[in-house]
JSON list of C-alpha atoms in Angstrom, two decimals:
[
{"chain": "C", "resi": 1, "resn": "MET", "atom": "CA", "xyz": [12.28, 1.26, -28.46]},
{"chain": "C", "resi": 2, "resn": "PRO", "atom": "CA", "xyz": [9.57, -1.79, -28.08]},
{"chain": "C", "resi": 3, "resn": "GLU", "atom": "CA", "xyz": [6.87, -0.58, -25.41]},
{"chain": "C", "resi": 4, "resn": "ARG", "atom": "CA", "xyz": [7.31, -2.14, -21.85]},
{"chain": "C", "resi": 5, "resn": "GLY", "atom": "CA", "xyz": [4.52, -4.16, -20.31]},
{"chain": "C", "resi": 6, "resn": "ARG", "atom": "CA", "xyz": [3.09, -2.60, -17.06]},
{"chain": "C", "resi": 7, "resn": "THR", "atom": "CA", "xyz": [4.60, -5.17, -15.01]},
{"chain": "C", "resi": 8, "resn": "GLU", "atom": "CA", "xyz": [7.96, -5.53, -16.69]},
{"chain": "C", "resi": 9, "resn": "ILE", "atom": "CA", "xyz": [10.82, -4.21, -14.46]},
{"chain": "C", "resi": 10, "resn": "ARG", "atom": "CA", "xyz": [13.90, -2.69, -16.26]},
{"chain": "C", "resi": 11, "resn": "ARG", "atom": "CA", "xyz": [16.52, -3.64, -13.52]},
{"chain": "C", "resi": 12, "resn": "ARG", "atom": "CA", "xyz": [15.77, -7.53, -13.57]},
{"chain": "C", "resi": 13, "resn": "ASP", "atom": "CA", "xyz": [18.55, -7.54, -10.83]},
{"chain": "C", "resi": 14, "resn": "ARG", "atom": "CA", "xyz": [16.17, -6.09, -8.40]},
{"chain": "C", "resi": 15, "resn": "ALA", "atom": "CA", "xyz": [12.68, -7.76, -9.24]},
{"chain": "C", "resi": 16, "resn": "GLY", "atom": "CA", "xyz": [11.22, -9.69, -6.34]},
{"chain": "C", "resi": 17, "resn": "ASP", "atom": "CA", "xyz": [9.37, -12.55, -7.33]},
{"chain": "C", "resi": 18, "resn": "ASP", "atom": "CA", "xyz": [6.01, -13.49, -6.42]},
{"chain": "C", "resi": 19, "resn": "ALA", "atom": "CA", "xyz": [6.31, -14.74, -3.15]},
{"chain": "C", "resi": 20, "resn": "TRP", "atom": "CA", "xyz": [8.44, -11.60, -2.30]},
{"chain": "C", "resi": 21, "resn": "THR", "atom": "CA", "xyz": [6.14, -9.27, -3.57]},
{"chain": "C", "resi": 22, "resn": "ARG", "atom": "CA", "xyz": [3.16, -10.70, -1.68]},
{"chain": "C", "resi": 23, "resn": "ASP", "atom": "CA", "xyz": [4.95, -11.20, 1.43]},
{"chain": "C", "resi": 24, "resn": "PHE", "atom": "CA", "xyz": [6.15, -7.25, 0.99]},
{"chain": "C", "resi": 25, "resn": "ILE", "atom": "CA", "xyz": [2.85, -5.97, 0.26]},
{"chain": "C", "resi": 26, "resn": "ARG", "atom": "CA", "xyz": [1.09, -7.99, 3.49]},
{"chain": "C", "resi": 27, "resn": "GLN", "atom": "CA", "xyz": [3.88, -5.96, 5.40]},
{"chain": "C", "resi": 28, "resn": "ALA", "atom": "CA", "xyz": [3.82, -2.56, 4.13]},
{"chain": "C", "resi": 29, "resn": "ARG", "atom": "CA", "xyz": [2.48, 0.17, 6.14]},
{"chain": "C", "resi": 30, "resn": "VAL", "atom": "CA", "xyz": [1.24, 2.78, 3.48]},
{"chain": "C", "resi": 31, "resn": "GLY", "atom": "CA", "xyz": [0.15, 2.28, -0.21]},
{"chain": "C", "resi": 32, "resn": "VAL", "atom": "CA", "xyz": [-1.02, 4.62, -2.83]},
{"chain": "C", "resi": 33, "resn": "LEU", "atom": "CA", "xyz": [-3.87, 4.12, -5.22]},
{"chain": "C", "resi": 34, "resn": "ALA", "atom": "CA", "xyz": [-3.77, 5.86, -8.33]},
{"chain": "C", "resi": 35, "resn": "MET", "atom": "CA", "xyz": [-6.90, 6.35, -10.27]},
{"chain": "C", "resi": 36, "resn": "THR", "atom": "CA", "xyz": [-8.25, 8.73, -12.79]},
{"chain": "C", "resi": 37, "resn": "ARG", "atom": "CA", "xyz": [-11.20, 11.45, -13.05]},
{"chain": "C", "resi": 38, "resn": "GLY", "atom": "CA", "xyz": [-11.55, 11.98, -16.64]},
{"chain": "C", "resi": 39, "resn": "GLU", "atom": "CA", "xyz": [-8.41, 13.43, -18.09]},
{"chain": "C", "resi": 40, "resn": "GLN", "atom": "CA", "xyz": [-7.34, 14.13, -14.24]},
{"chain": "C", "resi": 41, "resn": "PRO", "atom": "CA", "xyz": [-4.77, 11.89, -12.74]},
{"chain": "C", "resi": 42, "resn": "LEU", "atom": "CA", "xyz": [-5.65, 11.19, -8.80]},
{"chain": "C", "resi": 43, "resn": "VAL", "atom": "CA", "xyz": [-3.75, 9.65, -5.89]},
{"chain": "C", "resi": 44, "resn": "ASN", "atom": "CA", "xyz": [-5.02, 9.15, -2.60]},
{"chain": "C", "resi": 45, "resn": "SER", "atom": "CA", "xyz": [-2.46, 7.96, 0.28]},
{"chain": "C", "resi": 46, "resn": "ASN", "atom": "CA", "xyz": [-4.23, 4.70, 2.47]},
{"chain": "C", "resi": 47, "resn": "LEU", "atom": "CA", "xyz": [-3.38, 2.29, 5.24]},
{"chain": "C", "resi": 48, "resn": "PHE", "atom": "CA", "xyz": [-4.13, -1.10, 3.60]},
{"chain": "C", "resi": 49, "resn": "VAL", "atom": "CA", "xyz": [-4.56, -4.56, 4.06]},
{"chain": "C", "resi": 50, "resn": "TYR", "atom": "CA", "xyz": [-3.72, -7.71, 1.59]},
{"chain": "C", "resi": 51, "resn": "ASP", "atom": "CA", "xyz": [-6.31, -10.17, 1.49]},
{"chain": "C", "resi": 52, "resn": "PRO", "atom": "CA", "xyz": [-4.34, -13.57, 0.02]},
{"chain": "C", "resi": 53, "resn": "GLY", "atom": "CA", "xyz": [-7.54, -15.47, 0.01]},
{"chain": "C", "resi": 54, "resn": "ARG", "atom": "CA", "xyz": [-8.76, -13.00, -2.86]},
{"chain": "C", "resi": 55, "resn": "HIS", "atom": "CA", "xyz": [-5.61, -11.88, -3.94]},
{"chain": "C", "resi": 56, "resn": "ALA", "atom": "CA", "xyz": [-6.96, -8.32, -3.25]},
{"chain": "C", "resi": 57, "resn": "ILE", "atom": "CA", "xyz": [-6.29, -5.22, -1.25]},
{"chain": "C", "resi": 58, "resn": "TYR", "atom": "CA", "xyz": [-8.82, -3.40, 0.74]},
{"chain": "C", "resi": 59, "resn": "ILE", "atom": "CA", "xyz": [-8.73, 0.54, 1.92]},
{"chain": "C", "resi": 60, "resn": "HIS", "atom": "CA", "xyz": [-11.39, 2.43, 3.25]},
{"chain": "C", "resi": 61, "resn": "THR", "atom": "CA", "xyz": [-12.36, 6.34, 3.13]},
{"chain": "C", "resi": 62, "resn": "ALA", "atom": "CA", "xyz": [-15.50, 8.19, 4.28]},
{"chain": "C", "resi": 63, "resn": "ARG", "atom": "CA", "xyz": [-18.65, 7.77, 2.64]},
{"chain": "C", "resi": 64, "resn": "THR", "atom": "CA", "xyz": [-17.90, 11.06, -0.10]},
{"chain": "C", "resi": 65, "resn": "GLY", "atom": "CA", "xyz": [-15.01, 12.58, -1.63]},
{"chain": "C", "resi": 66, "resn": "LEU", "atom": "CA", "xyz": [-13.12, 11.66, -4.76]},
{"chain": "C", "resi": 67, "resn": "THR", "atom": "CA", "xyz": [-12.22, 8.22, -3.97]},
{"chain": "C", "resi": 68, "resn": "ARG", "atom": "CA", "xyz": [-15.91, 6.97, -3.59]},
{"chain": "C", "resi": 69, "resn": "ASP", "atom": "CA", "xyz": [-17.06, 9.16, -6.48]},
{"chain": "C", "resi": 70, "resn": "ASN", "atom": "CA", "xyz": [-14.63, 7.36, -8.94]},
{"chain": "C", "resi": 71, "resn": "LEU", "atom": "CA", "xyz": [-14.74, 3.82, -6.95]},
{"chain": "C", "resi": 72, "resn": "SER", "atom": "CA", "xyz": [-18.63, 3.79, -6.92]},
{"chain": "C", "resi": 73, "resn": "ARG", "atom": "CA", "xyz": [-18.48, 1.54, -10.07]},
{"chain": "C", "resi": 74, "resn": "PRO", "atom": "CA", "xyz": [-15.52, -0.73, -10.39]},
{"chain": "C", "resi": 75, "resn": "ALA", "atom": "CA", "xyz": [-12.74, 1.02, -12.49]},
{"chain": "C", "resi": 76, "resn": "PRO", "atom": "CA", "xyz": [-8.89, 0.41, -13.45]},
{"chain": "C", "resi": 77, "resn": "VAL", "atom": "CA", "xyz": [-6.70, 1.32, -10.88]},
{"chain": "C", "resi": 78, "resn": "CYS", "atom": "CA", "xyz": [-3.07, 0.84, -9.63]},
{"chain": "C", "resi": 79, "resn": "PHE", "atom": "CA", "xyz": [-2.01, 0.60, -6.25]},
{"chain": "C", "resi": 80, "resn": "SER", "atom": "CA", "xyz": [1.78, 0.85, -5.25]},
{"chain": "C", "resi": 81, "resn": "ALA", "atom": "CA", "xyz": [3.19, 0.60, -1.38]},
{"chain": "C", "resi": 82, "resn": "PHE", "atom": "CA", "xyz": [6.81, 1.11, -0.78]},
{"chain": "C", "resi": 83, "resn": "GLU", "atom": "CA", "xyz": [9.37, 1.53, 2.20]},
{"chain": "C", "resi": 84, "resn": "MET", "atom": "CA", "xyz": [12.85, 3.41, 2.34]},
{"chain": "C", "resi": 85, "resn": "GLY", "atom": "CA", "xyz": [15.91, 2.18, 3.50]},
{"chain": "C", "resi": 86, "resn": "ARG", "atom": "CA", "xyz": [19.37, 3.72, 4.04]},
{"chain": "C", "resi": 87, "resn": "LEU", "atom": "CA", "xyz": [21.03, 6.51, 1.92]},
{"chain": "C", "resi": 88, "resn": "LEU", "atom": "CA", "xyz": [23.60, 5.28, 0.00]},
{"chain": "C", "resi": 89, "resn": "PRO", "atom": "CA", "xyz": [26.10, 8.39, -0.08]},
{"chain": "C", "resi": 90, "resn": "ALA", "atom": "CA", "xyz": [28.77, 8.59, -3.15]},
{"chain": "C", "resi": 91, "resn": "ASP", "atom": "CA", "xyz": [31.54, 10.97, -4.12]},
{"chain": "C", "resi": 92, "resn": "GLU", "atom": "CA", "xyz": [29.92, 12.02, -6.87]},
{"chain": "C", "resi": 93, "resn": "ALA", "atom": "CA", "xyz": [25.67, 13.30, -6.65]},
{"chain": "C", "resi": 94, "resn": "LEU", "atom": "CA", "xyz": [24.89, 11.93, -9.46]},
{"chain": "C", "resi": 95, "resn": "GLU", "atom": "CA", "xyz": [25.83, 8.68, -7.62]},
{"chain": "C", "resi": 96, "resn": "PHE", "atom": "CA", "xyz": [23.94, 9.23, -4.49]},
{"chain": "C", "resi": 97, "resn": "SER", "atom": "CA", "xyz": [21.04, 6.32, -4.14]},
{"chain": "C", "resi": 98, "resn": "VAL", "atom": "CA", "xyz": [18.83, 4.80, -1.60]},
{"chain": "C", "resi": 99, "resn": "GLU", "atom": "CA", "xyz": [18.25, 1.30, -0.82]},
{"chain": "C", "resi": 100, "resn": "PHE", "atom": "CA", "xyz": [14.05, 0.75, -1.28]},
{"chain": "C", "resi": 101, "resn": "ALA", "atom": "CA", "xyz": [11.34, -2.15, -1.46]},
{"chain": "C", "resi": 102, "resn": "SER", "atom": "CA", "xyz": [8.26, -1.63, -3.34]},
{"chain": "C", "resi": 103, "resn": "ALA", "atom": "CA", "xyz": [5.45, -3.44, -4.91]},
{"chain": "C", "resi": 104, "resn": "THR", "atom": "CA", "xyz": [2.93, -1.98, -7.73]},
{"chain": "C", "resi": 105, "resn": "ALA", "atom": "CA", "xyz": [-0.34, -3.59, -8.33]},
{"chain": "C", "resi": 106, "resn": "PHE", "atom": "CA", "xyz": [-2.56, -3.16, -11.33]},
{"chain": "C", "resi": 107, "resn": "GLY", "atom": "CA", "xyz": [-6.04, -4.06, -11.40]},
{"chain": "C", "resi": 108, "resn": "THR", "atom": "CA", "xyz": [-9.67, -3.09, -11.21]},
{"chain": "C", "resi": 109, "resn": "GLY", "atom": "CA", "xyz": [-10.84, -1.12, -7.79]},
{"chain": "C", "resi": 110, "resn": "GLY", "atom": "CA", "xyz": [-14.69, -0.95, -6.59]},
{"chain": "C", "resi": 111, "resn": "LEU", "atom": "CA", "xyz": [-16.80, -0.22, -3.69]},
{"chain": "C", "resi": 112, "resn": "VAL", "atom": "CA", "xyz": [-17.87, -3.11, -1.38]},
{"chain": "C", "resi": 113, "resn": "GLU", "atom": "CA", "xyz": [-21.53, -3.55, -1.33]},
{"chain": "C", "resi": 114, "resn": "ASP", "atom": "CA", "xyz": [-21.75, -6.70, 0.88]},
{"chain": "C", "resi": 115, "resn": "PRO", "atom": "CA", "xyz": [-21.82, -5.83, 4.58]},
{"chain": "C", "resi": 116, "resn": "ALA", "atom": "CA", "xyz": [-20.28, -9.04, 5.93]},
{"chain": "C", "resi": 117, "resn": "GLU", "atom": "CA", "xyz": [-17.14, -8.33, 3.30]},
{"chain": "C", "resi": 118, "resn": "ALA", "atom": "CA", "xyz": [-17.02, -4.94, 4.69]},
{"chain": "C", "resi": 119, "resn": "ARG", "atom": "CA", "xyz": [-16.81, -5.46, 8.10]},
{"chain": "C", "resi": 120, "resn": "ALA", "atom": "CA", "xyz": [-14.44, -8.78, 7.46]},
{"chain": "C", "resi": 121, "resn": "ALA", "atom": "CA", "xyz": [-12.09, -5.56, 5.31]},
{"chain": "C", "resi": 122, "resn": "LEU", "atom": "CA", "xyz": [-12.19, -3.60, 8.48]},
{"chain": "C", "resi": 123, "resn": "GLN", "atom": "CA", "xyz": [-11.62, -5.76, 10.72]},
{"chain": "C", "resi": 124, "resn": "MET", "atom": "CA", "xyz": [-8.40, -6.89, 8.58]},
{"chain": "C", "resi": 125, "resn": "LEU", "atom": "CA", "xyz": [-7.07, -3.48, 8.66]},
{"chain": "C", "resi": 126, "resn": "LEU", "atom": "CA", "xyz": [-7.55, -3.32, 12.57]},
{"chain": "C", "resi": 127, "resn": "ASP", "atom": "CA", "xyz": [-5.78, -6.40, 12.72]},
{"chain": "C", "resi": 128, "resn": "LYS", "atom": "CA", "xyz": [-2.96, -5.53, 10.73]},
{"chain": "C", "resi": 129, "resn": "TYR", "atom": "CA", "xyz": [-2.25, -1.97, 12.22]},
{"chain": "C", "resi": 130, "resn": "ALA", "atom": "CA", "xyz": [-2.96, -3.06, 15.90]},
{"chain": "C", "resi": 131, "resn": "PRO", "atom": "CA", "xyz": [-2.42, -6.67, 16.02]},
{"chain": "C", "resi": 132, "resn": "GLU", "atom": "CA", "xyz": [-1.89, -6.82, 19.55]},
{"chain": "C", "resi": 133, "resn": "LEU", "atom": "CA", "xyz": [-5.48, -5.30, 20.00]},
{"chain": "C", "resi": 134, "resn": "ARG", "atom": "CA", "xyz": [-8.75, -7.40, 19.73]},
{"chain": "C", "resi": 135, "resn": "PRO", "atom": "CA", "xyz": [-12.53, -6.77, 19.36]},
{"chain": "C", "resi": 136, "resn": "GLY", "atom": "CA", "xyz": [-14.59, -7.25, 22.48]},
{"chain": "C", "resi": 137, "resn": "ARG", "atom": "CA", "xyz": [-11.26, -7.16, 24.94]},
{"chain": "C", "resi": 138, "resn": "ASP", "atom": "CA", "xyz": [-9.80, -3.93, 23.91]},
{"chain": "C", "resi": 139, "resn": "TYR", "atom": "CA", "xyz": [-12.45, -2.36, 21.89]},
{"chain": "C", "resi": 140, "resn": "ARG", "atom": "CA", "xyz": [-16.00, -2.12, 20.85]},
{"chain": "C", "resi": 141, "resn": "PRO", "atom": "CA", "xyz": [-16.76, -4.67, 17.93]},
{"chain": "C", "resi": 142, "resn": "ILE", "atom": "CA", "xyz": [-17.32, -2.79, 14.69]},
{"chain": "C", "resi": 143, "resn": "THR", "atom": "CA", "xyz": [-20.74, -1.67, 14.86]},
{"chain": "C", "resi": 144, "resn": "GLU", "atom": "CA", "xyz": [-23.44, -1.25, 12.02]},
{"chain": "C", "resi": 145, "resn": "GLY", "atom": "CA", "xyz": [-23.62, 2.56, 12.35]},
{"chain": "C", "resi": 146, "resn": "GLU", "atom": "CA", "xyz": [-19.99, 2.33, 12.03]},
{"chain": "C", "resi": 147, "resn": "LEU", "atom": "CA", "xyz": [-20.18, 0.40, 8.83]},
{"chain": "C", "resi": 148, "resn": "ARG", "atom": "CA", "xyz": [-22.64, 2.87, 7.16]},
{"chain": "C", "resi": 149, "resn": "ARG", "atom": "CA", "xyz": [-19.91, 6.14, 8.11]},
{"chain": "C", "resi": 150, "resn": "THR", "atom": "CA", "xyz": [-17.34, 4.41, 5.87]},
{"chain": "C", "resi": 151, "resn": "SER", "atom": "CA", "xyz": [-16.87, 3.18, 2.27]},
{"chain": "C", "resi": 152, "resn": "VAL", "atom": "CA", "xyz": [-14.77, -0.01, 2.04]},
{"chain": "C", "resi": 153, "resn": "TYR", "atom": "CA", "xyz": [-13.08, -0.49, -1.12]},
{"chain": "C", "resi": 154, "resn": "ARG", "atom": "CA", "xyz": [-11.24, -3.91, -2.89]},
{"chain": "C", "resi": 155, "resn": "ILE", "atom": "CA", "xyz": [-8.53, -3.78, -5.38]},
{"chain": "C", "resi": 156, "resn": "ASP", "atom": "CA", "xyz": [-8.99, -7.11, -7.06]},
{"chain": "C", "resi": 157, "resn": "ILE", "atom": "CA", "xyz": [-4.80, -7.50, -8.13]},
{"chain": "C", "resi": 158, "resn": "GLU", "atom": "CA", "xyz": [-4.39, -8.62, -12.02]},
{"chain": "C", "resi": 159, "resn": "GLU", "atom": "CA", "xyz": [-0.62, -8.39, -11.84]},
{"chain": "C", "resi": 160, "resn": "TRP", "atom": "CA", "xyz": [1.46, -6.68, -9.74]},
{"chain": "C", "resi": 161, "resn": "THR", "atom": "CA", "xyz": [5.28, -6.48, -9.41]},
{"chain": "C", "resi": 162, "resn": "GLY", "atom": "CA", "xyz": [7.78, -5.96, -6.84]},
{"chain": "C", "resi": 163, "resn": "LYS", "atom": "CA", "xyz": [11.31, -4.48, -6.77]},
{"chain": "C", "resi": 164, "resn": "LEU", "atom": "CA", "xyz": [14.14, -4.33, -4.12]},
{"chain": "C", "resi": 165, "resn": "LYS", "atom": "CA", "xyz": [17.37, -2.65, -3.70]},
{"chain": "C", "resi": 166, "resn": "LEU", "atom": "CA", "xyz": [19.66, -3.56, -0.88]},
{"chain": "C", "resi": 167, "resn": "VAL", "atom": "CA", "xyz": [23.19, -3.52, -0.37]},
{"chain": "C", "resi": 168, "resn": "GLU", "atom": "CA", "xyz": [25.18, -5.30, 1.87]},
{"chain": "C", "resi": 169, "resn": "ASP", "atom": "CA", "xyz": [25.97, -4.21, 5.63]},
{"chain": "C", "resi": 170, "resn": "GLY", "atom": "CA", "xyz": [29.76, -2.47, 4.96]},
{"chain": "C", "resi": 171, "resn": "PHE", "atom": "CA", "xyz": [28.39, 0.02, 2.44]},
{"chain": "C", "resi": 172, "resn": "PRO", "atom": "CA", "xyz": [30.68, 2.57, 3.24]},
{"chain": "C", "resi": 173, "resn": "GLY", "atom": "CA", "xyz": [28.83, 5.80, 4.91]},
{"chain": "C", "resi": 174, "resn": "ALA", "atom": "CA", "xyz": [24.98, 4.32, 4.51]},
{"chain": "C", "resi": 175, "resn": "PHE", "atom": "CA", "xyz": [22.91, 5.49, 7.00]},
{"chain": "C", "resi": 176, "resn": "HIS", "atom": "CA", "xyz": [18.98, 5.61, 7.54]},
{"chain": "C", "resi": 177, "resn": "VAL", "atom": "CA", "xyz": [17.44, 9.07, 7.31]},
{"chain": "C", "resi": 178, "resn": "PRO", "atom": "CA", "xyz": [15.73, 10.18, 10.26]},
{"chain": "C", "resi": 179, "resn": "PRO", "atom": "CA", "xyz": [11.84, 10.43, 9.97]},
{"chain": "C", "resi": 180, "resn": "PRO", "atom": "CA", "xyz": [10.74, 14.14, 9.49]},
{"chain": "C", "resi": 181, "resn": "ASP", "atom": "CA", "xyz": [9.62, 15.54, 13.16]},
{"chain": "C", "resi": 182, "resn": "ILE", "atom": "CA", "xyz": [5.98, 16.32, 12.25]},
{"chain": "C", "resi": 183, "resn": "PHE", "atom": "CA", "xyz": [3.74, 14.40, 15.04]},
{"chain": "C", "resi": 184, "resn": "PRO", "atom": "CA", "xyz": [3.68, 15.82, 18.43]},
{"chain": "C", "resi": 185, "resn": "ARG", "atom": "CA", "xyz": [5.84, 13.49, 20.72]},
{"chain": "C", "resi": 186, "resn": "ALA", "atom": "CA", "xyz": [5.32, 13.26, 24.39]},
{"chain": "C", "resi": 187, "resn": "ARG", "atom": "CA", "xyz": [7.64, 14.99, 26.29]}
]
């Protein structure tokens, strides 16, 4: 069997085109960064933001740790974001399925050294996750001290692929799985 390319999708009917993939990665809430440390695979869940002007993904972490150790110099990485839709029950266990959307990007990840780029990336993250809040109005703008306490990374995307499985609204028995009850809520 011939080897597939890293962005070739087996089920072509589920492939998202470039515009769909760009829109999905812009909206997805959480992603997973995959990298290696020698022979050891590593993954790190991250909030992230896609910058279409650079065709890059930005994440941030603490100043120390495995991500910083691995990306202090440019390195090959893979980044994936996904969202789950409805559970799709069936008469046979093997036929159960789920709606989903995902995107996977391959590229080079590295530490952002330029303070202006790091500040802009952090602001893009804030704008993505809290779009109704503004620096100087709702919170103090990013300070130099805060920049020194975090590491910002850029993943320059070389290739990416998107996938979507969506079924019609009338699918018998389809339902949304409730989120896990792991975070405290105001009562």
